[in-house]
Coordinates of C-alpha atoms in Angstrom, one line a residue:
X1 CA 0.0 0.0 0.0
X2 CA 1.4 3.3 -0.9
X3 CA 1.1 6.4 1.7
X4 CA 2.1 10.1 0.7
X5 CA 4.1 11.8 2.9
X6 CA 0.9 13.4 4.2
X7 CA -0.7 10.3 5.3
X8 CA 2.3 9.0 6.9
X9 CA 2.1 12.3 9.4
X10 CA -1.4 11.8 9.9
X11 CA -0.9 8.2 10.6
X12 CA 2.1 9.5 13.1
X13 CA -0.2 12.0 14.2
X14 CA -2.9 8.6 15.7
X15 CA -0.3 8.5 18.6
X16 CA -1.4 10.9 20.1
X17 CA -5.1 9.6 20.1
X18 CA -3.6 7.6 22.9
X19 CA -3.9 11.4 25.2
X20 CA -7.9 10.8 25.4
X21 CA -7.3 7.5 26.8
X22 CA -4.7 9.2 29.5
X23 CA -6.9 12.0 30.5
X24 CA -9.8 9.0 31.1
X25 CA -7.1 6.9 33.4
X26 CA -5.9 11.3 34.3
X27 CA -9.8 11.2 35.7
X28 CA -9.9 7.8 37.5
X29 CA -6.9 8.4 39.9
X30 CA -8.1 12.0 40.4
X31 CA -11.3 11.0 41.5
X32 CA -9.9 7.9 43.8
X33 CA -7.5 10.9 45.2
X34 CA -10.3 13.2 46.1
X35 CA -12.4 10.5 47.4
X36 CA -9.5 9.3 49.8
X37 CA -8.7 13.3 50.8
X38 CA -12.8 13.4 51.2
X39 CA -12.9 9.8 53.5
X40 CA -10.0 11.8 55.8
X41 CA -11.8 15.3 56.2
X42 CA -14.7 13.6 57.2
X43 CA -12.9 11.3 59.6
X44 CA -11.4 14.1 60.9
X45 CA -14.4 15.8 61.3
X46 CA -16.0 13.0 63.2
X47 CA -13.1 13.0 65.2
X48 CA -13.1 17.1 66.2
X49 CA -16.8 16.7 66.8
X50 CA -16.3 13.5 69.1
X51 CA -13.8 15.0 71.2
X52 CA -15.6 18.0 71.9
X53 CA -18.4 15.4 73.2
X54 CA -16.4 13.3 75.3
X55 CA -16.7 12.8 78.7
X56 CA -20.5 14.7 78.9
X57 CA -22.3 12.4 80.3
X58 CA -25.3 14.9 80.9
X59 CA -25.4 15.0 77.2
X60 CA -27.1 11.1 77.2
X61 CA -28.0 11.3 81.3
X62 CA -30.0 14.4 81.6
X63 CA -33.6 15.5 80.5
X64 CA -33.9 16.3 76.7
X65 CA -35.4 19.1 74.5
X66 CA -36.9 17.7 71.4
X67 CA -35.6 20.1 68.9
X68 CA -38.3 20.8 65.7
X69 CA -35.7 20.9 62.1
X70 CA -38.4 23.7 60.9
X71 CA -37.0 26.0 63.8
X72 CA -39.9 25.4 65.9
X73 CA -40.1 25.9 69.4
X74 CA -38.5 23.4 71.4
X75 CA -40.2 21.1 74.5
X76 CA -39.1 20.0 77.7
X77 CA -39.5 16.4 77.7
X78 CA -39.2 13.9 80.8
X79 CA -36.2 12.1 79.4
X80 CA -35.1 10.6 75.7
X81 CA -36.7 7.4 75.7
X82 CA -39.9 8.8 75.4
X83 CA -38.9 11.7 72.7
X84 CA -38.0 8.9 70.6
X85 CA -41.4 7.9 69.3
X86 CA -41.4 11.3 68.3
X87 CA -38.7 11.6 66.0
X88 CA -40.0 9.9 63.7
X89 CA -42.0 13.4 62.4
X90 CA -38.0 14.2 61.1
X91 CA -37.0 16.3 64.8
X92 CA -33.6 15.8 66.6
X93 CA -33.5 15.7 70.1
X94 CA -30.6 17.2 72.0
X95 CA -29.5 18.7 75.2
X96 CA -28.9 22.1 75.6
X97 CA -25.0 21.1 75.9
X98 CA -25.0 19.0 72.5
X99 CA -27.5 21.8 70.9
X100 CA -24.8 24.6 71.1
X101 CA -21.9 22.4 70.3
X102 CA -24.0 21.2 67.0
X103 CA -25.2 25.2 66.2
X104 CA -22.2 25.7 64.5
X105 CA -22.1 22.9 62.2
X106 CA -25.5 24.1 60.5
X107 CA -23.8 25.2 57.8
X108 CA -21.3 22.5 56.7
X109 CA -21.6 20.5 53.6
X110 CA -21.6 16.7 55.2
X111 CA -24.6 15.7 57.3
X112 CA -23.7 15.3 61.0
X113 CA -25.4 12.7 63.5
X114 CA -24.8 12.1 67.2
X115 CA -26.1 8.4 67.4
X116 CA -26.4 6.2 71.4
X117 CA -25.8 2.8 71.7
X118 CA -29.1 2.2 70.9
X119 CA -28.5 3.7 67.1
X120 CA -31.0 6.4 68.1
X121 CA -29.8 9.8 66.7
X122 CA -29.7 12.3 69.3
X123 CA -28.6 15.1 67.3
X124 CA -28.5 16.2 63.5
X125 CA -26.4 19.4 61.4
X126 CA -26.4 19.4 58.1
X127 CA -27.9 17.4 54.9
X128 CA -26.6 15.4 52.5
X129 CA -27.4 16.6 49.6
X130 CA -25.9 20.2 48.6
X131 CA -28.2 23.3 48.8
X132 CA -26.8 24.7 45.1
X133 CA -25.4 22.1 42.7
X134 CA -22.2 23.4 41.0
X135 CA -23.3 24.2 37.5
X136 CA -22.0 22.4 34.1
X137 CA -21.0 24.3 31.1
X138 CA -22.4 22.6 28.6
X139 CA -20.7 21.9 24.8
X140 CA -20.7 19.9 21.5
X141 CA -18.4 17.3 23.6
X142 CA -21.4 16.3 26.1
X143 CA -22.6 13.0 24.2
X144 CA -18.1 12.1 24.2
X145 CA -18.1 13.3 28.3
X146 CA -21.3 10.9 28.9
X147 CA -20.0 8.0 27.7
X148 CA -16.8 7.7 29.7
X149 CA -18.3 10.3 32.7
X150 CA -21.0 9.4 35.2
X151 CA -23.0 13.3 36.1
X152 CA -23.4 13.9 39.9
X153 CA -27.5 13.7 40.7
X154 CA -28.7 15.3 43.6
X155 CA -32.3 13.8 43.0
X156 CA -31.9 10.9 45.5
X157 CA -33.4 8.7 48.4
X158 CA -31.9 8.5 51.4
X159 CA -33.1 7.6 55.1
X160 CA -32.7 11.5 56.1
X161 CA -35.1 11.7 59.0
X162 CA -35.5 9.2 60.5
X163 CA -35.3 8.3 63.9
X164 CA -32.7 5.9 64.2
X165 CA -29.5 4.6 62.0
X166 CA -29.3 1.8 60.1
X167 CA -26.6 -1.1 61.6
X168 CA -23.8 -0.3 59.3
X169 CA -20.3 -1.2 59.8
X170 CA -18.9 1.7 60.0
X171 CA -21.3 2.8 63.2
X172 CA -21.0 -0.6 65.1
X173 CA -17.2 -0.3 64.6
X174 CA -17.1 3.1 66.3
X175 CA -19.6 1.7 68.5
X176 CA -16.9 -0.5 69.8
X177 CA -14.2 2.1 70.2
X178 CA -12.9 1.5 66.5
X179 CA -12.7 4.6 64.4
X180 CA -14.4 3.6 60.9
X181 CA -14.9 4.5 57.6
X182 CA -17.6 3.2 55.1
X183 CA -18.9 4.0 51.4
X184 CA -22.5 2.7 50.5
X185 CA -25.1 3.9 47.9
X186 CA -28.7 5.4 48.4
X187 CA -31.7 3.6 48.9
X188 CA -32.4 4.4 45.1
X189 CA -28.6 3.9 44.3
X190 CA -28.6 7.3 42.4
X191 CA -25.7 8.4 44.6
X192 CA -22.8 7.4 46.7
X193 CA -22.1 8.2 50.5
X194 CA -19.1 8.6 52.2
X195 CA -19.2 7.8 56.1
X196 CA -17.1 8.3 59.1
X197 CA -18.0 7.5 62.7
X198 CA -15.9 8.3 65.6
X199 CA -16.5 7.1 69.1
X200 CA -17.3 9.3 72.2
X201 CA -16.1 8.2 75.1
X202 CA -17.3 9.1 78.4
X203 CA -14.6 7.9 80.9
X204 CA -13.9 4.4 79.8
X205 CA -17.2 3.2 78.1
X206 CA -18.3 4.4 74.8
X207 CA -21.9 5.9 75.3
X208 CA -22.1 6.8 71.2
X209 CA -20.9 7.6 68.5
X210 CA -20.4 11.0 65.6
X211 CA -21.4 9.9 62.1
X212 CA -20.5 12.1 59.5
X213 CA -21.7 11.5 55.8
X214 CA -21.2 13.6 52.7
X215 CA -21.8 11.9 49.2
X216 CA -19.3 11.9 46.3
X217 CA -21.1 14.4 43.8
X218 CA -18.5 17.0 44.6
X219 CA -15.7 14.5 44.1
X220 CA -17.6 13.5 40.7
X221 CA -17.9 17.5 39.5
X222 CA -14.8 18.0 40.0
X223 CA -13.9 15.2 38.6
X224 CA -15.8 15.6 35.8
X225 CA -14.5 19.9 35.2
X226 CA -10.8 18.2 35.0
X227 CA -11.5 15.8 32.7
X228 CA -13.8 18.1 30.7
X229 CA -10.8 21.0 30.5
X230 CA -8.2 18.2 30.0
X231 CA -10.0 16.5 27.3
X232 CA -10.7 19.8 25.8
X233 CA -7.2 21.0 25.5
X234 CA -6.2 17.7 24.3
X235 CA -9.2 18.0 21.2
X236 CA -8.0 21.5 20.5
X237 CA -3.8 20.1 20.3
X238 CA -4.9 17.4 18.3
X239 CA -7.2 20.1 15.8
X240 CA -3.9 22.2 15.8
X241 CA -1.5 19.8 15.0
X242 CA -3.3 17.7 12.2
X243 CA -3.7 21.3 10.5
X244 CA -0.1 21.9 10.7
X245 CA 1.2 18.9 10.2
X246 CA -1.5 18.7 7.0
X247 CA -0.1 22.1 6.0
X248 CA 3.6 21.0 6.6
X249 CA 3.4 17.9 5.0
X250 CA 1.9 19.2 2.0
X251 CA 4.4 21.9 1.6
X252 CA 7.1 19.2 1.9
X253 CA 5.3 17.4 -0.7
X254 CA 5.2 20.0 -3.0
X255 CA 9.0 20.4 -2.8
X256 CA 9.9 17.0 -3.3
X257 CA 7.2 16.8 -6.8
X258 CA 8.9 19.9 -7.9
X259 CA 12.5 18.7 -7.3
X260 CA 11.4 15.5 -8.8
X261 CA 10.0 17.2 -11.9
X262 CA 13.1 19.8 -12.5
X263 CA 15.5 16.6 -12.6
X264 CA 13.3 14.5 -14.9
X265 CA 13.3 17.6 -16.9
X266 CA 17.0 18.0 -17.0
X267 CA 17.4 14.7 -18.5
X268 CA 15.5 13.9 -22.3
X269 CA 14.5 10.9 -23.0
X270 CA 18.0 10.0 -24.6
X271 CA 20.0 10.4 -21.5
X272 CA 21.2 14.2 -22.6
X273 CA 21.7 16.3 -20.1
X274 CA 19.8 19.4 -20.6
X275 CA 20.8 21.6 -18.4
X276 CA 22.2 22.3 -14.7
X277 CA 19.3 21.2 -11.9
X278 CA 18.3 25.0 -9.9
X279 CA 20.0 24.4 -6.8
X280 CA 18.1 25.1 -3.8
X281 CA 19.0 27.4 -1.2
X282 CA 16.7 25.9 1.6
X283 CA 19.4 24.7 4.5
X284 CA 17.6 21.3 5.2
X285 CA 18.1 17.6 3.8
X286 CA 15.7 18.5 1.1
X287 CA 17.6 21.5 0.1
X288 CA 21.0 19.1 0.5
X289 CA 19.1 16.6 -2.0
X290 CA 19.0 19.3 -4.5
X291 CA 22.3 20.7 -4.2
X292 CA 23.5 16.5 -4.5
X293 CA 21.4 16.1 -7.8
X294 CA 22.6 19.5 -9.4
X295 CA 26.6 18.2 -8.4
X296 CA 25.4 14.5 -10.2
X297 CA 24.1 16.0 -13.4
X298 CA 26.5 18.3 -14.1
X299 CA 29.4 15.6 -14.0
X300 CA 27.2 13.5 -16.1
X301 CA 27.0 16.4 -18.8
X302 CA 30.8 16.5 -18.5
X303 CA 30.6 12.8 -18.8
X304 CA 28.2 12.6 -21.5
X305 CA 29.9 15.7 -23.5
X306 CA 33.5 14.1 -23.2
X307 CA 31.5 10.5 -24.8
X308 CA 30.4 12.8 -27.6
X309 CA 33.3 13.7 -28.8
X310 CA 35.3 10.9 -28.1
X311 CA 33.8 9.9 -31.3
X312 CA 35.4 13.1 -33.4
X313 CA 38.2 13.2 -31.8
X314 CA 39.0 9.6 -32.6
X315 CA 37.9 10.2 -36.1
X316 CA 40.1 12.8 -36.0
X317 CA 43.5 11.1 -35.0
X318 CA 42.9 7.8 -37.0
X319 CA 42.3 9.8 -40.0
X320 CA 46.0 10.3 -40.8
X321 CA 47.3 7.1 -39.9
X322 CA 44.6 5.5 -41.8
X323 CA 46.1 7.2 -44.7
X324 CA 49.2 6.1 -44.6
X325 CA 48.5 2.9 -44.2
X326 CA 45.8 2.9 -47.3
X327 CA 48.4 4.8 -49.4
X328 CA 51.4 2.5 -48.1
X329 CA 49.2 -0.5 -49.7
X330 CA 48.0 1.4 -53.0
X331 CA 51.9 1.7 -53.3
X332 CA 52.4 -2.6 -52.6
X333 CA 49.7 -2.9 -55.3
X334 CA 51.0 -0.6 -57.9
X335 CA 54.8 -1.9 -57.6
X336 CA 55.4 -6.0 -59.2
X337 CA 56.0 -8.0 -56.3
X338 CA 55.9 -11.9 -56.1
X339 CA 52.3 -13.3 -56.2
X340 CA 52.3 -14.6 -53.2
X341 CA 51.6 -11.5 -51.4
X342 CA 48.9 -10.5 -53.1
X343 CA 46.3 -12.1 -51.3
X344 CA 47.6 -10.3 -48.0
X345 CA 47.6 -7.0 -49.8
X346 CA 43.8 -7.7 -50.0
X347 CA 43.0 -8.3 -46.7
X348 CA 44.7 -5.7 -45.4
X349 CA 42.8 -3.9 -48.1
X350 CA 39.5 -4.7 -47.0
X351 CA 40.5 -4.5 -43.1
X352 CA 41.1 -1.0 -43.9
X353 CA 38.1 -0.7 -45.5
X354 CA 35.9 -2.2 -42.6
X355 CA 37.8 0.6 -40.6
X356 CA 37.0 3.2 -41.8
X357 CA 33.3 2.3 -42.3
X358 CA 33.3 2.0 -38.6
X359 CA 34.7 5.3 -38.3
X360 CA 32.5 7.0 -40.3
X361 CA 29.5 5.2 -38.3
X362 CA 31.0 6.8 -34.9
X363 CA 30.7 9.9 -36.5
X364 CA 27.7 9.9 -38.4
X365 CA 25.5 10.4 -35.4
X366 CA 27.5 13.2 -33.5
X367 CA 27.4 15.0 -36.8
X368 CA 23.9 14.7 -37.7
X369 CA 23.2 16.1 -33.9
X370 CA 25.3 18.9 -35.2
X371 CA 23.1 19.2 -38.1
X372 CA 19.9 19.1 -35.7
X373 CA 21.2 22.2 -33.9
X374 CA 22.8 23.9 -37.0
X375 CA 19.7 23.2 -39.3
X376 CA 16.9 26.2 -39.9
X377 CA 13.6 24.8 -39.3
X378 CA 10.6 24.8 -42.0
X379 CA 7.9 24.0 -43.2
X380 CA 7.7 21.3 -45.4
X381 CA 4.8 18.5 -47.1
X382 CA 6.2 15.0 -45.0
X383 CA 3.8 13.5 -48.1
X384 CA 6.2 14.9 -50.6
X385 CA 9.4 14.2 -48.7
X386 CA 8.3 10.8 -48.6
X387 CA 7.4 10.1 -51.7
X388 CA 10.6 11.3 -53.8
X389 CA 12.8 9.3 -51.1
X390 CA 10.9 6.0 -52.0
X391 CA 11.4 7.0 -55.8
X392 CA 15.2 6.6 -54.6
X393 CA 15.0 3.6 -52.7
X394 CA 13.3 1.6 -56.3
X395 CA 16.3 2.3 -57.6
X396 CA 19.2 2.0 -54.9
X397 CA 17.4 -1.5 -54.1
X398 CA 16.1 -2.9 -57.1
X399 CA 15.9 -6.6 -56.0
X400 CA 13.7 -5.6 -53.5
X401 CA 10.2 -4.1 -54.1
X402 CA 8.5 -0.8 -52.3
X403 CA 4.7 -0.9 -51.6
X404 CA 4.1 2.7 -51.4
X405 CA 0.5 4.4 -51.7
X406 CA 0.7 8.7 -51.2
X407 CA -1.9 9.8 -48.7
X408 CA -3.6 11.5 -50.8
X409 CA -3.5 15.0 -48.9
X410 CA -0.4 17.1 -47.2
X411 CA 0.5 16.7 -44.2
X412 CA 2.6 19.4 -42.9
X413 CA 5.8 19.0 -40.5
X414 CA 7.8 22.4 -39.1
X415 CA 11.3 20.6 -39.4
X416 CA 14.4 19.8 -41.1
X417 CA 13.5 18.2 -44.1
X418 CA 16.9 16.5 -45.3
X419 CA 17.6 15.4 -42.0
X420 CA 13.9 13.8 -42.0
X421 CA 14.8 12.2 -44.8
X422 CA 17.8 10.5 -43.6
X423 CA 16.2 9.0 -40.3
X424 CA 13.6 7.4 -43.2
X425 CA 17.0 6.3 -44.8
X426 CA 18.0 4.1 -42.0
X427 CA 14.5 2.8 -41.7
X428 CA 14.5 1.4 -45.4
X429 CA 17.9 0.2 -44.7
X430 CA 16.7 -1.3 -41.3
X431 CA 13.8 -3.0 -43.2
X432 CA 16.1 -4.3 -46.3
X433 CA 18.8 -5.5 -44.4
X434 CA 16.1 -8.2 -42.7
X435 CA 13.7 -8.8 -45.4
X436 CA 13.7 -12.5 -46.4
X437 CA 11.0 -11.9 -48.4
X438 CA 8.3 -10.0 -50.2
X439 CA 7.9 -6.0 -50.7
X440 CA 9.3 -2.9 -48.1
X441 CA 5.5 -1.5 -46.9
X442 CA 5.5 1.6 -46.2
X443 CA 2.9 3.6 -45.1
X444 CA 1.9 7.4 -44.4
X445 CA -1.7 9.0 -42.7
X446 CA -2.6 11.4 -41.0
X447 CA -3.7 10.5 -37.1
X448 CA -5.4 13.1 -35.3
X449 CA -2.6 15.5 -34.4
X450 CA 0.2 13.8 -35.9
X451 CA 1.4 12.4 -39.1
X452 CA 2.2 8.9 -38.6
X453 CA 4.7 6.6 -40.9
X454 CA 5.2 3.2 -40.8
X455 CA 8.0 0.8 -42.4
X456 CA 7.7 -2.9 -42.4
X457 CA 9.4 -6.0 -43.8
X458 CA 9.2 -9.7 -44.0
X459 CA 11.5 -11.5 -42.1
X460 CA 12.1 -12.6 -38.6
X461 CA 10.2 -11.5 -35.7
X462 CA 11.8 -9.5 -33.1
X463 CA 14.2 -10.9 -30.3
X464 CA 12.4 -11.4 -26.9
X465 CA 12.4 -8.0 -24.9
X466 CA 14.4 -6.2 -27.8
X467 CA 11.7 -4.0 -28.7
X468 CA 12.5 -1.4 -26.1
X469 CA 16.0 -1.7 -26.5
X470 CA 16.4 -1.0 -30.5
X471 CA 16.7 2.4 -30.3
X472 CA 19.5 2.8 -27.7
X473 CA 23.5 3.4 -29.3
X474 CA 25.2 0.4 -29.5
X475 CA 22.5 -2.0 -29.7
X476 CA 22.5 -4.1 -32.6
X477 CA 20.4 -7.7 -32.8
X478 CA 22.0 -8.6 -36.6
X479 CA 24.2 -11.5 -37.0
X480 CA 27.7 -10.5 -36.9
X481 CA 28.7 -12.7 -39.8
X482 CA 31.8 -11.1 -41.1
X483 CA 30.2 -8.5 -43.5
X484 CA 29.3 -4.6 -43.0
X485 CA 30.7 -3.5 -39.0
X486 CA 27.3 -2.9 -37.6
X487 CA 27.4 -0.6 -34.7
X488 CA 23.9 -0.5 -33.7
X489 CA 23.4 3.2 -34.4
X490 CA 21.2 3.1 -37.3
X491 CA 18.0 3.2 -35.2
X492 CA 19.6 5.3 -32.9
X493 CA 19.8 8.0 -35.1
X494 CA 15.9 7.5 -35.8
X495 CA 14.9 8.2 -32.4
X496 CA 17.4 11.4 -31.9
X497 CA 15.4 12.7 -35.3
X498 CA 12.2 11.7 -34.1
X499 CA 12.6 13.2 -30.9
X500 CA 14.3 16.4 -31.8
X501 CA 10.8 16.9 -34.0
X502 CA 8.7 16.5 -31.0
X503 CA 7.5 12.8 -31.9
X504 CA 7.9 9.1 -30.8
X505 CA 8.9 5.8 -32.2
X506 CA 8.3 2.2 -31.1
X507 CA 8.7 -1.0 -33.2
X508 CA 6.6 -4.1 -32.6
X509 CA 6.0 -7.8 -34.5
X510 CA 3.5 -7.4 -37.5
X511 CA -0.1 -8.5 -36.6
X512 CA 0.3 -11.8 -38.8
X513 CA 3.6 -12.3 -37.2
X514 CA 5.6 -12.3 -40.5
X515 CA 8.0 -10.0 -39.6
X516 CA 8.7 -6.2 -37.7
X517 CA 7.3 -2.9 -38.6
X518 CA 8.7 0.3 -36.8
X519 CA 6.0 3.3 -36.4
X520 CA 7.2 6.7 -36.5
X521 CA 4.7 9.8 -35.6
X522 CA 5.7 13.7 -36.2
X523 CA 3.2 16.4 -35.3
X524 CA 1.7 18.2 -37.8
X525 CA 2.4 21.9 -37.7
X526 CA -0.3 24.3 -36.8
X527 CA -2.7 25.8 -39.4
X528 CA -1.6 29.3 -40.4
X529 CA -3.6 32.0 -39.6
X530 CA -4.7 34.2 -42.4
X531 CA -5.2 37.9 -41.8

């Protein structure tokens, strides 16, 4: 599967998708925190309340008031026992002692109970559930927050007013001198409580016990506002940094297409060197990549221009020695000699011979390059320039026959003509050289934009996976049976023609498989606008 460099950030970029997941886990620990910090404030509140009980025994001893929640008037009453049949109408009762020491706890968030051994509550402060609920800002990220977030509810069921206590753990610990802690949920299990009860001691028996209970929906709102900001922060990085790294990744695609386009454009389709790669200035790998490709070409046009005229230059300094040794052996032939050397005079004849053909042939296509650049371009009929070179070809080959039918309309080429005419040169020559049998077809229409030529012979079919290859230098696929040096340039020289004209060339088997046929295609110059 193949990823841009933008989708390999983004898929970098899921990492981070792991942050939700931490902020949940951030959320869990905070909350167990709180509820741990909450457990010791209320044990420590049971325990402040509890010492300032001990040792009263008044407080469980002497006649009771039976105190109305409402803020009603209070009654005397004979002693407890028979206030507690009342209590059951929600009132506390309490001595004037345990009255004042429980005034000042009226307005403290837990609900405070002064319990006897008999689980009867002799005093109450406080409720459990809050008078104003903290409020929650609400946004689009409410449906996310309520899947992974329970909301504190303050719409519960509890056993708030009753007389006596239920036989919890936590009370019948304290009841037995043990400091205690419990957690429980409401009758209705919409909320969670938090208890701690402390003894009170009076002298060495414990005569009750302080019960404080708070529930968790503070822990949980707080709780909750952490997680809320956290995860919020965490939405708006993540928002930030796939647009930048979106942004950044699609600049630093954009500078690798365009480097990847200015060196494909340096090179043609020959393996010339065009011209020098623009360096970059940018002081980063990429802008090192650049500079590194610009140093590569540039010795590969030095390369590639000292390969080019190698082939002069050698032309050049064989060309005298070649003529001495060619005048050396006219001079051997001319003067009597004995017979015997004459058939040696003849080889070395015809070795010179096949040397200098293969000279010429190094040449040929560095000079008709030369021509390409030197040559003034025109317009000319390709029809016409066809046409009088297969006139030629009847008579420079007359043991092999031309099939040859004029298109019947001009087609017009903005080119060199003669040097058009030589790349059909070495087609013909191409196509005679493997003809076994039958007639040289060639063929000229128009197609669409482009004026298309084909040559084809009969003869064998092409080598296996030489079809690509034909038109490189020095790739030849004839026999090399001791006749006419064959260099492999021939078709070469087609496709520099061909491309210098702005066209293309392939060669495939013919359809009935009787031989090759190589397609050329020019484009036709643009109509001329008459004014």
């Amino acid at each position: 599967m193949h990823l841009g460099i933008r989708a390999q950030l983004l898929l970098v970029l899921t990492v981070f998708l792991a942050l939700p997941w931490l902020g949940v886990e951030y959320a869990r620990e905070l909350e167990q925190v709180l509820r741990d910090a909450q457990e010791r404030t209320l044990a420590g509140t049971a325990q402040a309340v509890a010492i300032a009980l001990h040792d009263r025994p008044r407080l469980f001893d002497a006649p009771v008031r039976l105190v109305a929640p409402s803020g009603g008037a209070p009654q005397d009453l004979v002693d407890a026992a028979a206030a507690r049949p009342m209590l059951s109408a929600g009132a506390a009762v309490a001595a004037p002692e345990l009255e004042e020491i429980l005034q000042g706890l009226t307005r403290t968030t837990a609900r405070i109970r002064v319990v006897d051994r008999d689980l009867s509550i002799l005093a109450h402060a406080g409720s459990l559930r809050r008078s104003q609920a903290d409020p929650q800002a609400r946004s689009f990220l409410d449906p996310v927050f309520s899947l992974v977030l329970s909301r504190p509810n303050e719409d519960f069921v509890d056993d708030d007013g009753s007389g006596t206590v239920p036989a919890r753990r936590e009370i019948l610990s304290a009841l037995d001198g043990i400091p205690a802690t419990g957690r429980r949920s409401t009758a209705d299990a919409r909320a969670v409580v938090v208890a701690a009860a402390y003894p009170i001691w009076v002298g060495d028996r414990v005569r009750g016990a302080v019960l404080v209970e708070e529930t968790t929906n503070a822990v949980l709102a707080a709780r909750n506002r952490a997680f809320e900001r956290l995860f919020t922060i965490v939405v708006a990085i993540l928002l930030v940094g796939s647009i930048a790294l979106t942004l950044y990744a699609g600049w630093l695609a954009s500078r690798i297409r365009r480097l990847a386009r200015d060196a494909e454009a340096a090179i043609d389709r020959d393996g010339r060197v065009l011209g020098p790669l623009p360096g970059s200035g940018a002081r980063d790998e990429i802008g090192d990549l650049a500079r590194s490709y610009s140093g590569v070409l540039a010795r590969l046009a030095g390369y590639a221009s000292y390969q080019e005229k190698l082939a002069s230059r050698l032309s050049h300094e064989l060309r005298t020695p070649l003529a001495v040794v060619r005048s050396s052996l006219d001079n051997l032939s001319a003067s009597p000699g004995p017979p015997e050397l004459r058939p040696y005079i003849d080889r070395a004849g015809e070795g010179l011979d096949r040397l200098s053909a293969i000279l010429a042939r190094m040449t040929e296509a560095a000079r008709l390059e030369q021509a390409l650049g030197d040559a003034e371009r025109e317009r000319f009929d390709f029809a016409q320039v066809v046409s009088g070179c297969v006139e030629g070809y009847r008579i420079a080959y007359p043991r092999r026959p031309f099939a040859f039918a004029p298109p019947g309309e001009a087609l017009p080429v903005d080119g060199a003509p003669e040097i058009v005419a030589q790349m059909l040169d070495k087609l013909v020559e191409n196509a005679v050289d493997f003809a076994t049998a039958g007639a040289i077809e060639i063929g000229l229409a128009r197609e669409g934009e482009y004026a298309r030529l084909s040559v084809a012979n009969q003869g064998p079919p092409l080598p296996e996976g030489a079809g690509g290859r034909l038109f490189d230098p020095m790739v030849s696929v004839r026999p090399q049976d001791g006749g006419a040096p064959h260099l492999g340039l021939g078709l070469s020289i087609v496709r520099i023609v061909v491309t210098r004209h702005g066209g293309d060339v392939r060669a495939e088997d013919r359809i009935d498989g009787k031989g090759v046929v190589v397609t050329v295609r020019l484009p036709l110059a643009a109509p001329r606008v008459v004014l």
